[in-house]
């Protein structure tokens, strides 16, 4: 699978990573090489194989639906790059 | 007094209990060694104040006869374990200044057992790499040098800091983590023992997530016994990690005793890859011979889907990484680059915060999960993964464990593979199958290459049979009888 500049631009946008124009071609080459190498999986016949969903067969653990944590706003905000009171601050979202 | 940092973890523990020296003396010896070893760049944060305070508490307990299993033993912690109030960045720029307000379960287990924290260890950014060169803090230098060469070598990765610190005696043992080989490959490159436990054996809570279905905590240590002691403290059920397994933790040190009679060891033919150096092939045969001499039966086996493990891994791991790393957006912690809009801020922050390898993997992961591609990539990879697991299940009906090389080469020079991501990925060819199937694997130093660098062999066990592979590993270690103390060229 060969990846072109437009695809790189689209992936970068989905991944929310700014990619400069001059980086598009090198990235397209790198991603194409890796995806091309991955294509060898097409040789494997997986008809009727169930995809792996967990490494060890075990039942999903359940617990009582009750509050086990909380009242630690200060801890949650302690590492915020920008805050106001008990809020994270982001650029204006609604015009 | 003899150099206390030369003692193994087991010897240090026993010496402390006999009161041959104090926890403070031992801790100070390590803090001095760390200061003299900064050239190696193994630590990204040293925590001498915390270490001395913990040592003081250990001395109090030792005096009172209340020693816990690791009382007073100084250890290093890979930078991806959350340590309360202490530098935790998984060596990424995007987590600048992050200091967690909580402690990871694995490190909490170590402190509850009396271990002393020396500091945080260097690693590849978000554990993505096989040479420690993707770290925001720069590469770690391997304490080992090839004969007749002064070239700086990689300690491997991603747990390069852990492996180098253990090899250079800058800690008694270290925590590490393994997603595709990140414990076993650096252990092999540095003449240390690296154990990746079964998926679910240790809690992942408080570890910076890379690929959640593959990540597993484990120790790097100087000897098999030391690794067994570390795992006994690190492992255990944790309600905060639903994938951690609710099963009792054996005393792995006690399980080291005994010979190997009746143990069947499989040699998978698919691990004889083209271009593997002959000295590794020879060492592999010799290791099998050692196990045989000690009672094991050697059986040739086949794992037909082996070659597909690495390409399948490079779908599964980046896919999970792209989801896990979505949280780094400049809002709640770490780096933030301001922008005109919230999207602009996200994009600029993530462009500045992620290094090239992390960006590459996040983009691959985003691509394979994007609309229209899920079945062709992720689902296909999970099916191949099921086949890899089935190969192991079938083989484990006939044998108890498998013996393979740990890596296709000895440590290589820093900078020699950075231009070719695919070449770098091939480092994990022998280790990644184990993560895909969730099995335990251990890398043990087994000999030296002609250029004098250590080489490791890998034992792969049945799920939750860490005790079995540890016992066999101890026999290999004993038979090899290697001197694994590199010359301390890094000291000024």
Coordinates of N, CA, C and O in Angstrom, one line a residue, chain A residues 1-3 7-20 23-24 27 30-63 69 72 74-83 88-93 95, chain B residues 97-101 199 237-238 241-245 305 307-308 310-312 314-315 330-334 336 338-348 350-351 354 359-360 362-364 366-368 370 373 377 379-387 389-390 421-422 425-426 435-438 463-464:
Chain A
X1 N 0.9 -1.2 0.0 CA 0.0 0.0 0.0 C 0.9 1.2 0.0 O 1.7 1.4 0.9
X2 N 0.7 2.0 -1.0 CA 1.5 3.2 -1.1 C 0.7 4.4 -0.6 O -0.5 4.6 -0.9
X3 N 1.4 5.2 0.2 CA 0.7 6.4 0.8 C 1.1 7.6 0.2 O 2.3 7.9 0.0
X7 N -2.8 11.6 1.6 CA -3.2 10.7 2.6 C -2.4 11.1 3.9 O -3.0 11.0 5.0
X8 N -1.1 11.4 3.8 CA -0.4 11.8 5.0 C -1.0 13.0 5.6 O -1.2 13.1 6.8
X9 N -1.4 14.0 4.8 CA -2.1 15.2 5.3 C -3.4 14.8 6.1 O -3.6 15.3 7.1
X10 N -4.1 13.9 5.5 CA -5.4 13.4 6.1 C -5.1 12.7 7.5 O -5.8 13.0 8.5
X11 N -4.1 11.8 7.4 CA -3.8 11.1 8.7 C -3.3 12.0 9.8 O -3.7 12.0 10.9
X12 N -2.5 13.0 9.4 CA -2.0 13.9 10.3 C -3.1 14.7 11.0 O -3.1 15.0 12.2
X13 N -4.1 15.1 10.1 CA -5.2 15.8 10.6 C -6.0 15.0 11.6 O -6.4 15.5 12.7
X14 N -6.2 13.7 11.2 CA -7.0 12.8 12.1 C -6.2 12.6 13.5 O -6.9 12.5 14.5
X15 N -4.9 12.6 13.4 CA -4.1 12.3 14.6 C -3.8 13.6 15.3 O -3.2 13.6 16.4
X16 N -4.3 14.8 14.8 CA -4.1 16.1 15.4 C -2.6 16.4 15.6 O -2.2 16.7 16.7
X17 N -1.8 16.1 14.6 CA -0.4 16.5 14.6 C -0.1 17.4 13.5 O -0.4 17.0 12.3
X18 N 0.4 18.6 13.7 CA 0.7 19.5 12.6 C 1.9 18.9 11.9 O 2.9 18.5 12.5
X19 N 1.8 18.8 10.5 CA 2.9 18.3 9.7 C 3.1 19.4 8.7 O 2.2 19.8 8.0
X20 N 4.4 19.8 8.6 CA 4.7 20.9 7.6 C 4.8 20.3 6.2 O 5.0 19.1 6.0
X23 N 7.5 18.1 5.1 CA 7.6 16.8 5.8 C 6.8 15.7 5.1 O 6.9 14.6 5.4
X24 N 5.9 16.2 4.2 CA 4.9 15.3 3.7 C 5.5 14.1 2.9 O 5.2 13.0 3.0
X27 N 7.6 11.6 5.0 CA 6.6 10.8 5.8 C 5.9 9.8 4.9 O 5.7 8.6 5.3
X30 N 8.2 6.9 4.3 CA 8.4 6.1 5.5 C 7.2 5.2 5.7 O 7.3 4.0 6.0
X31 N 6.0 5.9 5.7 CA 4.8 5.1 6.0 C 4.5 4.1 4.9 O 4.1 2.9 5.2
X32 N 4.8 4.4 3.7 CA 4.7 3.4 2.6 C 5.5 2.2 2.8 O 5.1 1.1 2.6
X33 N 6.8 2.5 3.2 CA 7.7 1.3 3.4 C 7.2 0.4 4.5 O 7.2 -0.8 4.4
X34 N 6.7 1.0 5.6 CA 6.3 0.2 6.7 C 5.0 -0.6 6.3 O 4.9 -1.8 6.6
X35 N 4.1 0.1 5.7 CA 2.8 -0.5 5.3 C 3.0 -1.6 4.3 O 2.4 -2.6 4.2
X36 N 4.0 -1.4 3.4 CA 4.4 -2.3 2.4 C 4.9 -3.6 3.0 O 4.5 -4.7 2.6
X37 N 5.7 -3.4 4.0 CA 6.3 -4.6 4.7 C 5.2 -5.3 5.5 O 5.2 -6.6 5.5
X38 N 4.2 -4.6 6.0 CA 3.1 -5.2 6.8 C 2.3 -6.1 5.8 O 1.6 -7.1 6.3
X39 N 2.3 -5.7 4.5 CA 1.4 -6.5 3.6 C 1.7 -8.0 3.5 O 0.8 -8.7 3.0
X40 N 2.8 -8.4 4.0 CA 3.1 -9.8 3.9 C 2.1 -10.6 4.7 O 2.0 -11.9 4.5
X41 N 1.3 -10.0 5.6 CA 0.3 -10.7 6.3 C -0.8 -11.2 5.3 O -1.5 -12.2 5.7
X42 N -0.9 -10.7 4.1 CA -1.9 -11.2 3.2 C -1.6 -12.6 2.8 O -2.5 -13.3 2.4
X43 N -0.4 -13.1 3.0 CA 0.0 -14.5 2.7 C -0.7 -15.4 3.7 O -0.9 -16.6 3.4
X44 N -1.1 -14.9 4.8 CA -1.6 -15.8 5.9 C -3.1 -16.0 5.6 O -3.9 -15.1 5.6
X45 N -3.5 -17.3 5.6 CA -4.9 -17.6 5.4 C -5.6 -17.5 6.8 O -5.3 -18.3 7.7
X46 N -6.5 -16.6 6.9 CA -7.2 -16.4 8.2 C -8.7 -16.7 8.1 O -9.4 -16.2 9.0
X47 N -9.0 -17.4 7.1 CA -10.5 -17.7 6.9 C -10.9 -18.5 8.1 O -10.3 -19.5 8.5
X48 N -12.0 -18.1 8.7 CA -12.6 -18.8 9.8 C -11.9 -18.7 11.2 O -12.2 -19.3 12.1
X49 N -10.8 -17.8 11.2 CA -10.1 -17.6 12.4 C -10.7 -16.5 13.2 O -11.0 -15.4 12.7
X50 N -11.0 -16.7 14.5 CA -11.5 -15.7 15.3 C -10.5 -14.7 15.8 O -9.4 -15.2 16.3
X51 N -10.6 -13.4 15.6 CA -9.6 -12.5 16.1 C -9.4 -12.6 17.6 O -10.3 -12.9 18.3
X52 N -8.1 -12.5 18.0 CA -7.8 -12.6 19.4 C -8.4 -11.3 20.1 O -8.2 -10.2 19.7
X53 N -9.0 -11.6 21.2 CA -9.6 -10.4 22.0 C -9.0 -10.3 23.4 O -9.0 -9.3 24.0
X54 N -8.4 -11.4 23.9 CA -7.7 -11.3 25.1 C -6.6 -12.4 25.1 O -6.8 -13.5 24.5
X55 N -5.5 -12.2 25.8 CA -4.4 -13.1 25.8 C -4.7 -14.3 26.6 O -4.4 -15.5 26.3
X56 N -5.4 -14.1 27.8 CA -5.8 -15.2 28.6 C -7.3 -15.2 28.7 O -7.9 -14.2 28.9
X57 N -7.9 -16.4 28.5 CA -9.4 -16.4 28.6 C -9.7 -16.2 30.0 O -9.4 -17.0 30.9
X58 N -10.3 -15.0 30.3 CA -10.8 -14.8 31.6 C -12.1 -14.0 31.6 O -12.3 -13.2 30.6
X59 N -12.9 -14.2 32.6 CA -14.2 -13.5 32.6 C -13.9 -12.0 33.0 O -13.1 -11.7 33.8
X60 N -14.7 -11.2 32.4 CA -14.6 -9.7 32.7 C -14.9 -9.5 34.2 O -15.9 -10.0 34.7
X61 N -14.0 -8.9 34.8 CA -14.2 -8.6 36.3 C -15.3 -7.6 36.5 O -15.4 -6.6 35.7
X62 N -16.1 -7.8 37.5 CA -17.1 -6.8 37.8 C -17.0 -6.3 39.2 O -16.5 -7.1 40.0
X63 N -17.5 -5.1 39.5 CA -17.5 -4.7 40.9 C -18.8 -3.9 41.1 O -19.5 -3.6 40.2
X69 N -13.8 6.8 44.3 CA -12.7 7.8 44.3 C -13.4 9.1 44.1 O -14.6 9.2 43.7
X72 N -11.0 15.1 44.6 CA -9.5 15.4 44.6 C -9.3 16.3 43.4 O -8.4 16.1 42.6
X74 N -8.0 19.2 43.3 CA -6.7 19.8 43.3 C -5.6 18.8 42.7 O -4.8 19.3 41.9
X75 N -5.7 17.5 43.0 CA -4.8 16.5 42.4 C -5.0 16.5 40.8 O -4.0 16.4 40.1
X76 N -6.2 16.5 40.4 CA -6.5 16.4 39.0 C -6.0 17.6 38.2 O -5.5 17.5 37.1
X77 N -6.0 18.8 38.8 CA -5.6 20.0 38.2 C -4.1 20.4 38.4 O -3.6 21.3 37.8
X78 N -3.5 19.6 39.3 CA -2.1 20.0 39.7 C -1.2 20.1 38.6 O -0.2 20.9 38.6
X79 N -1.3 19.3 37.5 CA -0.4 19.4 36.4 C -0.9 20.2 35.2 O -0.3 20.2 34.1
X80 N -2.0 20.9 35.3 CA -2.6 21.6 34.2 C -1.6 22.7 33.7 O -1.2 23.5 34.5
X81 N -1.4 22.8 32.4 CA -0.5 23.9 31.9 C -1.2 25.2 32.1 O -0.5 26.2 32.2
X82 N -2.5 25.2 32.1 CA -3.3 26.5 32.3 C -4.6 26.2 33.0 O -5.4 25.3 32.5
X83 N -4.8 26.9 34.1 CA -6.1 26.6 34.8 C -6.6 27.9 35.4 O -5.9 28.9 35.5
X88 N -9.9 23.6 33.7 CA -8.8 23.6 32.7 C -9.2 24.7 31.7 O -10.3 24.9 31.3
X89 N -8.2 25.5 31.2 CA -8.5 26.5 30.3 C -8.0 26.1 28.9 O -6.9 25.7 28.7
X90 N -8.9 26.3 27.9 CA -8.6 26.0 26.5 C -8.9 27.2 25.7 O -9.7 28.1 26.1
X91 N -8.4 27.3 24.4 CA -8.8 28.4 23.6 C -10.3 28.4 23.3 O -11.0 27.4 23.4
X92 N -10.9 29.6 23.0 CA -12.3 29.7 22.9 C -12.8 28.7 21.8 O -12.3 28.6 20.7
X93 N -13.9 28.0 22.2 CA -14.4 26.9 21.3 C -15.7 27.4 20.6 O -15.9 27.1 19.5
X95 N -18.0 30.4 19.2 CA -17.9 31.8 18.8 C -19.1 32.6 19.4 O -20.2 32.1 19.4
Chain B
X97 N 7.6 18.4 32.8 CA 7.2 18.8 34.2 C 6.1 18.0 34.8 O 5.6 18.4 35.9
X98 N 5.7 16.9 34.2 CA 4.6 16.1 34.8 C 5.1 15.4 36.1 O 6.1 14.7 36.1
X99 N 4.4 15.7 37.2 CA 4.7 15.0 38.4 C 3.4 14.4 38.9 O 2.5 15.2 39.4
X100 N 3.2 13.1 38.9 CA 1.9 12.5 39.2 C 1.6 12.8 40.7 O 2.5 12.9 41.5
X101 N 0.3 12.8 41.0 CA -0.2 12.9 42.3 C -0.5 11.5 42.9 O -1.2 11.4 43.9
X199 N 1.3 -11.8 30.6 CA 0.4 -10.6 30.6 C -0.6 -10.8 31.8 O -1.3 -11.9 31.9
X237 N -2.2 -9.2 42.2 CA -3.5 -8.8 41.7 C -3.8 -7.3 42.1 O -3.3 -6.9 43.2
X238 N -4.5 -6.6 41.2 CA -4.8 -5.2 41.5 C -6.2 -4.9 41.0 O -6.4 -5.0 39.8
X241 N -6.5 -2.6 37.9 CA -6.2 -3.0 36.6 C -7.0 -4.3 36.3 O -6.7 -5.4 36.8
X242 N -8.1 -4.1 35.5 CA -9.0 -5.3 35.3 C -8.3 -6.4 34.5 O -8.8 -7.6 34.6
X243 N -7.2 -6.2 33.9 CA -6.5 -7.3 33.2 C -5.4 -8.0 34.1 O -4.8 -8.9 33.7
X244 N -5.3 -7.4 35.3 CA -4.3 -8.1 36.3 C -5.1 -9.4 36.8 O -6.3 -9.4 37.0
X245 N -4.3 -10.4 36.9 CA -4.9 -11.7 37.2 C -4.9 -12.0 38.7 O -4.0 -11.7 39.5
X305 N 3.9 -19.7 12.4 CA 3.5 -18.3 12.1 C 4.5 -17.3 12.7 O 4.2 -16.1 12.7
X307 N 7.1 -15.8 11.6 CA 7.6 -14.7 10.8 C 6.5 -13.6 10.7 O 6.8 -12.4 10.3
X308 N 5.3 -13.9 11.0 CA 4.2 -12.9 10.8 C 4.0 -12.1 12.1 O 3.2 -11.2 12.2
X310 N 6.0 -10.0 13.8 CA 6.5 -8.7 13.8 C 5.6 -7.7 12.9 O 5.2 -6.7 13.4
X311 N 5.3 -8.1 11.7 CA 4.4 -7.2 10.9 C 3.0 -7.1 11.6 O 2.4 -6.0 11.6
X312 N 2.5 -8.2 12.3 CA 1.2 -8.0 12.9 C 1.3 -7.1 14.1 O 0.5 -6.3 14.4
X314 N 3.3 -4.6 14.3 CA 3.3 -3.2 13.8 C 2.0 -2.7 13.3 O 1.9 -1.6 12.7
X315 N 1.0 -3.5 13.4 CA -0.4 -3.0 13.3 C -1.0 -2.8 14.7 O -1.5 -1.7 15.1
X330 N -2.3 18.9 25.6 CA -2.0 20.2 26.1 C -3.0 20.8 27.0 O -2.9 22.0 27.4
X331 N -4.0 20.0 27.5 CA -5.0 20.5 28.3 C -4.8 20.1 29.8 O -4.8 21.0 30.7
X332 N -4.5 18.9 30.0 CA -4.5 18.4 31.4 C -3.2 18.3 32.1 O -3.0 18.3 33.3
X333 N -2.1 18.1 31.3 CA -0.8 18.0 31.8 C 0.2 18.1 30.7 O -0.1 18.0 29.5
X334 N 1.4 18.4 31.1 CA 2.5 18.4 30.1 C 2.6 19.6 29.3 O 2.1 20.7 29.7
X336 N 2.3 22.5 26.4 CA 1.2 23.1 25.7 C 1.8 24.2 24.8 O 2.6 25.0 25.2
X338 N 0.5 27.2 22.5 CA -0.7 28.0 22.3 C -1.0 28.0 20.8 O -0.1 28.0 19.9
X339 N -2.3 28.1 20.5 CA -2.8 28.2 19.1 C -4.0 29.1 18.9 O -4.6 29.5 20.0
X340 N -4.4 29.4 17.7 CA -5.5 30.3 17.4 C -6.9 29.6 17.8 O -7.8 30.3 18.2
X341 N -6.9 28.3 17.7 CA -8.2 27.6 18.1 C -7.8 26.4 18.9 O -6.6 26.1 19.0
X342 N -8.8 25.7 19.4 CA -8.4 24.5 20.2 C -7.7 23.4 19.3 O -6.7 22.8 19.7
X343 N -8.2 23.3 18.1 CA -7.5 22.3 17.2 C -6.1 22.7 16.8 O -5.2 21.9 16.8
X344 N -5.9 24.0 16.6 CA -4.6 24.5 16.3 C -3.7 24.3 17.5 O -2.5 23.9 17.3
X345 N -4.2 24.5 18.7 CA -3.4 24.2 19.9 C -3.1 22.7 20.0 O -1.9 22.4 20.3
X346 N -4.0 21.9 19.8 CA -3.7 20.4 19.8 C -2.6 20.1 18.9 O -1.7 19.4 19.2
X347 N -2.8 20.5 17.6 CA -1.9 20.1 16.5 C -0.5 20.6 16.8 O 0.5 19.9 16.5
X348 N -0.4 21.8 17.3 CA 1.0 22.4 17.5 C 1.6 21.7 18.7 O 2.8 21.5 18.7
X350 N 1.1 18.7 19.9 CA 1.5 17.3 19.5 C 2.6 17.3 18.5 O 3.5 16.3 18.6
X351 N 2.7 18.2 17.6 CA 3.8 18.3 16.7 C 5.1 18.6 17.5 O 6.2 18.0 17.2
X354 N 5.8 15.3 20.4 CA 6.2 13.9 20.0 C 7.5 13.9 19.2 O 7.6 14.7 18.2
X359 N 5.7 10.0 16.5 CA 4.8 10.5 15.5 C 4.5 9.5 14.4 O 3.3 9.3 14.0
X360 N 5.6 8.8 14.0 CA 5.4 7.7 12.9 C 4.4 6.7 13.4 O 3.5 6.3 12.7
X362 N 2.1 6.8 15.8 CA 0.7 7.4 16.0 C 0.1 7.5 14.6 O -1.1 7.1 14.5
X363 N 0.8 7.9 13.6 CA 0.2 8.0 12.3 C -0.1 6.7 11.7 O -1.2 6.5 11.1
X364 N 0.8 5.7 11.8 CA 0.4 4.4 11.3 C -0.8 3.8 12.0 O -1.7 3.3 11.4
X366 N -3.2 5.5 13.5 CA -4.4 6.3 13.0 C -4.8 5.8 11.7 O -6.0 5.6 11.4
X367 N -3.9 5.5 10.8 CA -4.2 5.1 9.4 C -4.9 3.7 9.5 O -5.9 3.5 8.9
X368 N -4.3 2.7 10.2 CA -4.9 1.4 10.2 C -6.2 1.3 10.9 O -7.0 0.4 10.6
X370 N -8.4 3.9 10.6 CA -9.3 4.9 10.0 C -10.4 4.2 9.2 O -10.2 3.0 8.8
X373 N -10.4 0.9 6.8 CA -9.2 0.1 6.8 C -9.1 -0.9 8.0 O -8.2 -1.7 8.1
X377 N -6.6 -4.2 8.3 CA -5.4 -4.2 9.1 C -5.6 -4.7 10.5 O -5.1 -5.8 10.8
X379 N -8.1 -6.0 12.3 CA -8.8 -7.2 12.4 C -7.9 -8.4 11.9 O -7.8 -9.5 12.5
X380 N -7.3 -8.1 10.7 CA -6.4 -9.1 10.2 C -5.3 -9.5 11.1 O -4.9 -10.6 11.4
X381 N -4.7 -8.4 11.7 CA -3.6 -8.6 12.6 C -4.0 -9.4 13.9 O -3.3 -10.3 14.4
X382 N -5.2 -9.1 14.4 CA -5.7 -9.9 15.6 C -6.0 -11.3 15.2 O -5.9 -12.2 16.1
X383 N -6.3 -11.6 14.0 CA -6.5 -13.0 13.5 C -5.2 -13.7 13.4 O -5.0 -14.8 13.9
X384 N -4.2 -13.0 12.9 CA -2.8 -13.6 12.8 C -2.3 -13.8 14.2 O -1.7 -14.9 14.5
X385 N -2.6 -12.9 15.1 CA -2.2 -13.0 16.5 C -2.8 -14.3 17.1 O -2.2 -15.0 17.9
X386 N -4.1 -14.6 16.8 CA -4.7 -15.8 17.3 C -4.0 -17.0 16.8 O -3.8 -18.0 17.5
X387 N -3.5 -17.0 15.5 CA -2.8 -18.1 15.0 C -1.4 -18.3 15.7 O -0.9 -19.4 15.9
X389 N -0.7 -17.4 18.7 CA -1.1 -18.0 20.1 C -1.4 -19.5 19.9 O -1.0 -20.3 20.8
X390 N -2.1 -19.9 18.9 CA -2.4 -21.3 18.7 C -1.2 -22.1 18.5 O -1.1 -23.2 19.0
X421 N 13.9 2.8 10.0 CA 13.0 2.3 11.1 C 12.7 0.8 10.9 O 12.7 0.1 11.9
X422 N 12.6 0.3 9.7 CA 12.3 -1.1 9.5 C 13.5 -2.0 10.0 O 13.2 -3.0 10.7
X425 N 13.2 -2.2 13.7 CA 12.1 -3.0 14.2 C 12.6 -4.5 14.2 O 12.1 -5.3 15.1
X426 N 13.5 -4.9 13.3 CA 13.8 -6.3 13.3 C 14.6 -6.8 14.5 O 14.8 -8.0 14.7
X435 N 5.1 -11.4 23.4 CA 4.1 -10.4 23.7 C 2.8 -10.6 23.0 O 1.7 -10.5 23.6
X436 N 2.9 -11.0 21.7 CA 1.6 -11.2 21.0 C 0.8 -12.4 21.6 O -0.4 -12.3 21.6
X437 N 1.5 -13.4 22.2 CA 0.8 -14.5 22.8 C 0.6 -14.3 24.3 O 0.0 -15.1 25.0
X438 N 1.1 -13.2 24.9 CA 1.0 -12.9 26.3 C 1.8 -13.8 27.3 O 1.5 -13.9 28.4
X463 N 1.8 -19.9 30.0 CA 1.3 -18.8 30.8 C 1.4 -19.0 32.3 O 1.1 -20.1 32.8
X464 N 1.9 -18.1 33.0 CA 2.1 -18.1 34.5 C 3.1 -19.1 35.0 O 3.1 -19.4 36.2

